[in-house]
PDB file of C-alpha atoms in Angstrom:
ATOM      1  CA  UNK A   1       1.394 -16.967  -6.162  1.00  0.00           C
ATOM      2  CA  UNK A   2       2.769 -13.377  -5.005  1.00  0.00           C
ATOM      3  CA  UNK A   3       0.650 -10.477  -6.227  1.00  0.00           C
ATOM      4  CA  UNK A   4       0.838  -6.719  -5.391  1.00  0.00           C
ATOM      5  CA  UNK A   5      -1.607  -4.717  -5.358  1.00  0.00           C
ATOM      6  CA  UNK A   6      -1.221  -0.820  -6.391  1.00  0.00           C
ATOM      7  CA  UNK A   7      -3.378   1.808  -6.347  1.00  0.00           C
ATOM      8  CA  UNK A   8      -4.043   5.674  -4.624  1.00  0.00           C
ATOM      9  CA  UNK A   9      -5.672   5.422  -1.153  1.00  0.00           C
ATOM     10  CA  UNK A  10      -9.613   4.998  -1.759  1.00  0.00           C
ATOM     11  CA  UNK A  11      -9.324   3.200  -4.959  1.00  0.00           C
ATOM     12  CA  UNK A  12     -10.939   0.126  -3.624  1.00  0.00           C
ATOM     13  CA  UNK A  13      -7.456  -2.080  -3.153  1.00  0.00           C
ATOM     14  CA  UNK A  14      -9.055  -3.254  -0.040  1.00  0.00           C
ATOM     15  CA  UNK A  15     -12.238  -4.559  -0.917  1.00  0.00           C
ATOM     16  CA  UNK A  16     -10.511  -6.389  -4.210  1.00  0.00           C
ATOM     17  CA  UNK A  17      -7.756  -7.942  -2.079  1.00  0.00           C
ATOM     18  CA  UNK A  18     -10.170  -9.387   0.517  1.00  0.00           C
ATOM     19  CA  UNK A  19     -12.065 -11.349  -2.185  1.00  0.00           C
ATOM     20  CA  UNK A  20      -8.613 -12.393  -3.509  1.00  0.00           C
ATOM     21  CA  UNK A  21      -7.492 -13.341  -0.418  1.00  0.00           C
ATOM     22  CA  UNK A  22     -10.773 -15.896   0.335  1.00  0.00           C
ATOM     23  CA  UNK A  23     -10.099 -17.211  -3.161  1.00  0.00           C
ATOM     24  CA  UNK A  24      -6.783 -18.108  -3.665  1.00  0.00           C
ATOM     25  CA  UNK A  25      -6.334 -19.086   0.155  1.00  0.00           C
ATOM     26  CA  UNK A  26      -3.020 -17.175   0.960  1.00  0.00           C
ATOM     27  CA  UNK A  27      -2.529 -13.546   3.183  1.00  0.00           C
ATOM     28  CA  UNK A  28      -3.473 -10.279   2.314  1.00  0.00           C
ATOM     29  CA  UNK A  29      -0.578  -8.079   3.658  1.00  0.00           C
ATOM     30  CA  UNK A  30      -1.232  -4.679   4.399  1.00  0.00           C
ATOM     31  CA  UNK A  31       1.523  -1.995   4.863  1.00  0.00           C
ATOM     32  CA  UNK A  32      -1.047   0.261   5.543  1.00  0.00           C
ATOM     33  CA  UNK A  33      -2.617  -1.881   8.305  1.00  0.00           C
ATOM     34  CA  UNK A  34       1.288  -2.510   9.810  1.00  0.00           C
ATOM     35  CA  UNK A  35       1.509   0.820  10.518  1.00  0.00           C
ATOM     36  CA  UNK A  36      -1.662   1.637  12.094  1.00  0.00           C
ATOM     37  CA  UNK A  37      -0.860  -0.513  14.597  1.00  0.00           C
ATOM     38  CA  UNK A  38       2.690   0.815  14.745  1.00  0.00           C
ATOM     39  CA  UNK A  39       0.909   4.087  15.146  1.00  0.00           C
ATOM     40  CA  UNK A  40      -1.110   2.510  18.067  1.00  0.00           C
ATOM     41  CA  UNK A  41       1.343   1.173  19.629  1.00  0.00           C
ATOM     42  CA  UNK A  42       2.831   4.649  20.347  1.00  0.00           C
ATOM     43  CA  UNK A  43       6.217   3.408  20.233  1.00  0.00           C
ATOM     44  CA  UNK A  44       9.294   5.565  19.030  1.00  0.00           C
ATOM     45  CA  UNK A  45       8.399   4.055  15.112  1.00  0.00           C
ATOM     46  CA  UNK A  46       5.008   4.161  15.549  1.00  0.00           C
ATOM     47  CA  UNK A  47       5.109   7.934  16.757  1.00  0.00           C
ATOM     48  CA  UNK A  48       7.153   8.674  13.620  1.00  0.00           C
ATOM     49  CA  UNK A  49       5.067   6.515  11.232  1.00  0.00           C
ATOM     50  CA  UNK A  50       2.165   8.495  12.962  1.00  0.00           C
ATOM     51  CA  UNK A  51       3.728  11.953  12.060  1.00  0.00           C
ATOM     52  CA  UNK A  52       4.477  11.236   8.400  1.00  0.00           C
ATOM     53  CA  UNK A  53       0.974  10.417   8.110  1.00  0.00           C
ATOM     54  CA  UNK A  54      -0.768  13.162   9.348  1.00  0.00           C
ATOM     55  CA  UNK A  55       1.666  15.466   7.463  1.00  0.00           C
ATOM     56  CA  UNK A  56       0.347  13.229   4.305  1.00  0.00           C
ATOM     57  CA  UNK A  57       3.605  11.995   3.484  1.00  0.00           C
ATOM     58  CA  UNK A  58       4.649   8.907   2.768  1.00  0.00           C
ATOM     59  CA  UNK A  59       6.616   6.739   5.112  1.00  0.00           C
ATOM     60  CA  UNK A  60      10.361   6.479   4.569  1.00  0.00           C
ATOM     61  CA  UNK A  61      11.625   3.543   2.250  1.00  0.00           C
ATOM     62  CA  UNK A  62      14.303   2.580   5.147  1.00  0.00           C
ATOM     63  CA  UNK A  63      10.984   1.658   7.374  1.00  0.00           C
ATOM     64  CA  UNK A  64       8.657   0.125   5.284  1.00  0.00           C
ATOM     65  CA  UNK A  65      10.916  -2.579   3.802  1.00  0.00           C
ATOM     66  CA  UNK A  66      11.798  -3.373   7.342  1.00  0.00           C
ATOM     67  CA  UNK A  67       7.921  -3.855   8.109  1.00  0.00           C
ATOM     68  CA  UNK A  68       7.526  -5.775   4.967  1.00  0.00           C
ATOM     69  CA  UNK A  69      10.746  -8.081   5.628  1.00  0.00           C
ATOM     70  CA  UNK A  70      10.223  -8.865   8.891  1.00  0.00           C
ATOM     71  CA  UNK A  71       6.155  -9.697   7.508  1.00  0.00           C
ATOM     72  CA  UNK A  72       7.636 -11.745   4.566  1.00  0.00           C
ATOM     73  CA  UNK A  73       9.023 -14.052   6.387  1.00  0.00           C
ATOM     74  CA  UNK A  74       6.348 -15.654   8.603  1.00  0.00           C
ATOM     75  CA  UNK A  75       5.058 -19.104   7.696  1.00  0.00           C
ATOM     76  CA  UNK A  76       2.023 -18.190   6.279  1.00  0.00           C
ATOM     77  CA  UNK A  77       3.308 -16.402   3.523  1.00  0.00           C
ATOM     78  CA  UNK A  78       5.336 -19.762   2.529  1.00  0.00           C
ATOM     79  CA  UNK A  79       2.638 -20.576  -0.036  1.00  0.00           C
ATOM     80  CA  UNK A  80       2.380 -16.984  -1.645  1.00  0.00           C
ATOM     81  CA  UNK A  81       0.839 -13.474  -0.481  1.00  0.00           C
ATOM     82  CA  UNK A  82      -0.938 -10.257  -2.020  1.00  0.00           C
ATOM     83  CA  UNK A  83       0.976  -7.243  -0.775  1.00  0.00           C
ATOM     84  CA  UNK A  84      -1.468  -4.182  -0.499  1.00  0.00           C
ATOM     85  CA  UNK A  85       0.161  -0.846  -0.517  1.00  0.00           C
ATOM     86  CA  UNK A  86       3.441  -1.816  -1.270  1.00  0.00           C
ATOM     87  CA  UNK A  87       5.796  -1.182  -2.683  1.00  0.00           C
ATOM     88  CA  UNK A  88       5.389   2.724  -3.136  1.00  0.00           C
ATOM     89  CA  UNK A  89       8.467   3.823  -4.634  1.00  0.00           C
ATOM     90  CA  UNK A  90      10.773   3.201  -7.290  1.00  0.00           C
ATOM     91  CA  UNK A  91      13.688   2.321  -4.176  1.00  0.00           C
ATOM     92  CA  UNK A  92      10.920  -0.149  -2.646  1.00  0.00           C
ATOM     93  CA  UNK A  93      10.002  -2.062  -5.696  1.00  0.00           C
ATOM     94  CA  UNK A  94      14.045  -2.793  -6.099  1.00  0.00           C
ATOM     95  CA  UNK A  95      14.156  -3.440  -2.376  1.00  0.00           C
ATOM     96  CA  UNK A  96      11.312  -5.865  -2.619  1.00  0.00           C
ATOM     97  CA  UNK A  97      12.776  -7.893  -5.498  1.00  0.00           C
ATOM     98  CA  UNK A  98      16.081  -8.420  -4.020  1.00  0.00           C
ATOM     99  CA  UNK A  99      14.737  -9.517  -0.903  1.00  0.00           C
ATOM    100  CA  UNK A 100      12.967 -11.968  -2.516  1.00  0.00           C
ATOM    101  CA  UNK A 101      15.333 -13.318  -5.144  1.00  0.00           C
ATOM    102  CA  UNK A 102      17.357 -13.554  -1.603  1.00  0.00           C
ATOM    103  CA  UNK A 103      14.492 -16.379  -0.817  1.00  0.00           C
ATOM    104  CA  UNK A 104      14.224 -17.590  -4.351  1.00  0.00           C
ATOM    105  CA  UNK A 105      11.158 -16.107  -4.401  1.00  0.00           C
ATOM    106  CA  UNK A 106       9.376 -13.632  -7.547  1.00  0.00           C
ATOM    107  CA  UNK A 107       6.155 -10.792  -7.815  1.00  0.00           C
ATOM    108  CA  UNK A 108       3.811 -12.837 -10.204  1.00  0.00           C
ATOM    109  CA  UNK A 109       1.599 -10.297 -10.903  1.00  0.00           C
ATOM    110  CA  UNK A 110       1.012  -6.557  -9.948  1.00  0.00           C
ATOM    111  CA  UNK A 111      -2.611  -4.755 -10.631  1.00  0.00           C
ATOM    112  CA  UNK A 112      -2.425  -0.934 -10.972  1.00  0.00           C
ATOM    113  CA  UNK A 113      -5.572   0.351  -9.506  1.00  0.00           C
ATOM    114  CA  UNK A 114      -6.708   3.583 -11.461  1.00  0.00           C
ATOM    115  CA  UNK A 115      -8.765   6.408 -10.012  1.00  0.00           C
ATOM    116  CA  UNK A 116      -9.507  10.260 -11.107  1.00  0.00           C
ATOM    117  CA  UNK A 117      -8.107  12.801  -8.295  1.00  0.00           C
ATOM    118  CA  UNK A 118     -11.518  13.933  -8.063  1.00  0.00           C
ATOM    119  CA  UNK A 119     -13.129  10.496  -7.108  1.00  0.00           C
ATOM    120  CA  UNK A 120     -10.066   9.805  -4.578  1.00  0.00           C
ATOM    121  CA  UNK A 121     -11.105  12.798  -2.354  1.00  0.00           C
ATOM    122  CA  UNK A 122     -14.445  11.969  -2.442  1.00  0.00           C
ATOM    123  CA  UNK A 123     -14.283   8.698  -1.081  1.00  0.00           C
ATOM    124  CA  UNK A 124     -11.865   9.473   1.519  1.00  0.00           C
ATOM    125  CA  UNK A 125     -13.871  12.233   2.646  1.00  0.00           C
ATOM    126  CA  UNK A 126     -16.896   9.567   2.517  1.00  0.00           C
ATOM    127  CA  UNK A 127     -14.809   7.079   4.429  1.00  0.00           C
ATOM    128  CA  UNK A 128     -14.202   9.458   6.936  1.00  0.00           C
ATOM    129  CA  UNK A 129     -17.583  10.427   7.286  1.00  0.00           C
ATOM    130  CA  UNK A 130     -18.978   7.181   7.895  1.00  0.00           C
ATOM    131  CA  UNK A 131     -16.391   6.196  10.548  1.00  0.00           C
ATOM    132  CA  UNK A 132     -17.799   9.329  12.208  1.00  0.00           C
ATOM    133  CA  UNK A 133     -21.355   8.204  11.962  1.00  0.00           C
ATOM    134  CA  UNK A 134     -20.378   4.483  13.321  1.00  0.00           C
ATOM    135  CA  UNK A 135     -19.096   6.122  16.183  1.00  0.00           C
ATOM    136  CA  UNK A 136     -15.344   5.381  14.879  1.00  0.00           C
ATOM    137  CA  UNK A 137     -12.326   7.284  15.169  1.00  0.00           C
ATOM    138  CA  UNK A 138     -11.085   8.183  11.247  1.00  0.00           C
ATOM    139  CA  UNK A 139      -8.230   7.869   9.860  1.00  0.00           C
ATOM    140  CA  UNK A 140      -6.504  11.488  10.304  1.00  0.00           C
ATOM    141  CA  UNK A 141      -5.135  11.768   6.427  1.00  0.00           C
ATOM    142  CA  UNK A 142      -8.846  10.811   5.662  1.00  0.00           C
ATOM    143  CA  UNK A 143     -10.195  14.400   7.697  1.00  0.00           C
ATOM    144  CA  UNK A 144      -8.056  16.922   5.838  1.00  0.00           C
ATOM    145  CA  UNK A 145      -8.246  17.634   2.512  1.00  0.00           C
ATOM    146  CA  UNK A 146      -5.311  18.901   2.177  1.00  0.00           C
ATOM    147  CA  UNK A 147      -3.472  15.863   3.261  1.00  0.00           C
ATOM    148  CA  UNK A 148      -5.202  13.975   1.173  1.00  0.00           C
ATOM    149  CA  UNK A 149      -4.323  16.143  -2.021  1.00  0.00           C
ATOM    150  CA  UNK A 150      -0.541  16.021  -0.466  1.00  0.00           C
ATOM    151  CA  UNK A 151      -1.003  12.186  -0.741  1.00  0.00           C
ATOM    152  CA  UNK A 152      -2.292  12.218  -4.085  1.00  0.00           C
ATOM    153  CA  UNK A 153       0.888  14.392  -5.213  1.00  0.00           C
ATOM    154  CA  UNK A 154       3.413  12.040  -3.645  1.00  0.00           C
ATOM    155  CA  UNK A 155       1.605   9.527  -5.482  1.00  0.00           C
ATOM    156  CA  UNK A 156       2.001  10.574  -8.699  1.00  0.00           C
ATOM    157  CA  UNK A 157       5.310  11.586  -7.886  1.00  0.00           C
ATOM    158  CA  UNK A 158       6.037   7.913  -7.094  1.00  0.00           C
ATOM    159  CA  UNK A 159       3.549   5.544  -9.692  1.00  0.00           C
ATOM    160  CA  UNK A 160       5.044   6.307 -13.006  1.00  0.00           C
ATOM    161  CA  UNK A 161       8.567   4.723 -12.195  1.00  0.00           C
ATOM    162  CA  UNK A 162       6.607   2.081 -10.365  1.00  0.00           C
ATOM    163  CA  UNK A 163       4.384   1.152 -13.461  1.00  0.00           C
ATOM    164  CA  UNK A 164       7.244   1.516 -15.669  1.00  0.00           C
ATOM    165  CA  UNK A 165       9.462  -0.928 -13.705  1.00  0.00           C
ATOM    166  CA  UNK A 166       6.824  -3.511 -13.718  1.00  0.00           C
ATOM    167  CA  UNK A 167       6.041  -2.954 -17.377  1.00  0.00           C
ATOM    168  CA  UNK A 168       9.464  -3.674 -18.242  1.00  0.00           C
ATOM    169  CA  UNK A 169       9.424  -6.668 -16.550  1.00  0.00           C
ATOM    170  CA  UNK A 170       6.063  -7.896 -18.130  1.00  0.00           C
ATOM    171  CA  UNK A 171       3.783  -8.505 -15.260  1.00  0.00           C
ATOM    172  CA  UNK A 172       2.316  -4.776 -14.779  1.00  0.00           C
ATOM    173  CA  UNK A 173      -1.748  -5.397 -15.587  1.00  0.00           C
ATOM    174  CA  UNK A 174      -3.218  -1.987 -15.252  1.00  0.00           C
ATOM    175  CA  UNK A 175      -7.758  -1.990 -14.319  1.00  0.00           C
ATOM    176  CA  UNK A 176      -9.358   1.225 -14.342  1.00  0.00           C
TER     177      UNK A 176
END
């Protein structure tokens, strides 16, 4: 089974997907996670990645279906996979389904995570604060609020086509 997972930033995709993953037995892939550790890396990508974050924008389309391909095809995800923050754009869903249909492969299901503006900057500012109290770096976006109501603009600038796409093709299940 291949699910995605949609949803703004602080609208608890994580914590669903990692009782998903223990259930059904198959990989929780993160796009999010892959380019943290781009961003650590401090390569040339990871430096860019590391940029458009911080700025609160999202990450080109070129890069993250390059991240996701080169993820997709690992053995693990032979068996099925739940893809968490991607796609993110009308040019990434398309991107994602011919790659797949490439591998005779399909999206089963995608869940649309919903969330109100104000309850997205309150639990990234939360999240942020609590890293700070564990003695844990945060996650820049998560410190400024002005990224983070960049990143809520580029994400409605992005969902509708996304929901609409899926809805068309009858696998779009939207929980509040």
């Amino acid at each position: 089974m291949n699910l995605v997972l949609i949803g703004q930033q602080g609208s608890g995709k994580d914590t669903q997907w990692h009782l998903l993953e223990k259930k059904l037995k198959i990989p929780l892939l993160s796009i999010s996670q892959y380019m943290r550790e781009a961003v650590a890396s401090n390569s040339l990508l990871g430096n860019q990645v590391d940029q458009y974050i911080k700025d609160g924008n999202l990450v080109p389309d070129e890069i993250c279906d390059s991240v996701l391909r080169e993820r997709l095809n690992k053995p693990d995800c032979s068996n099925g996979y739940i893809l968490d923050g991607s796609p993110r754009t009308g040019p990434q869903a398309i991107l994602l389904d011919y790659n797949l249909w490439g591998k005779n492969q399909k999206i089963d299901k995608v869940i649309l995570l919903t969330i109100t503006d104000e309850e997205i900057i309150t639990r990234l500012k939360g999240r942020a604060e609590e890293a700070l109290k564990k003695g844990e770096t945060p996650r820049s976006d998560d410190l400024n609020e002005h990224a983070i109501k960049r990143r809520i603009i580029n994400y409605k600038n992005n969902i509708e086509v996304i929901r609409m796409y899926y809805e068309m093709k009858g696998i779009l299940l939207e929980v509040d």
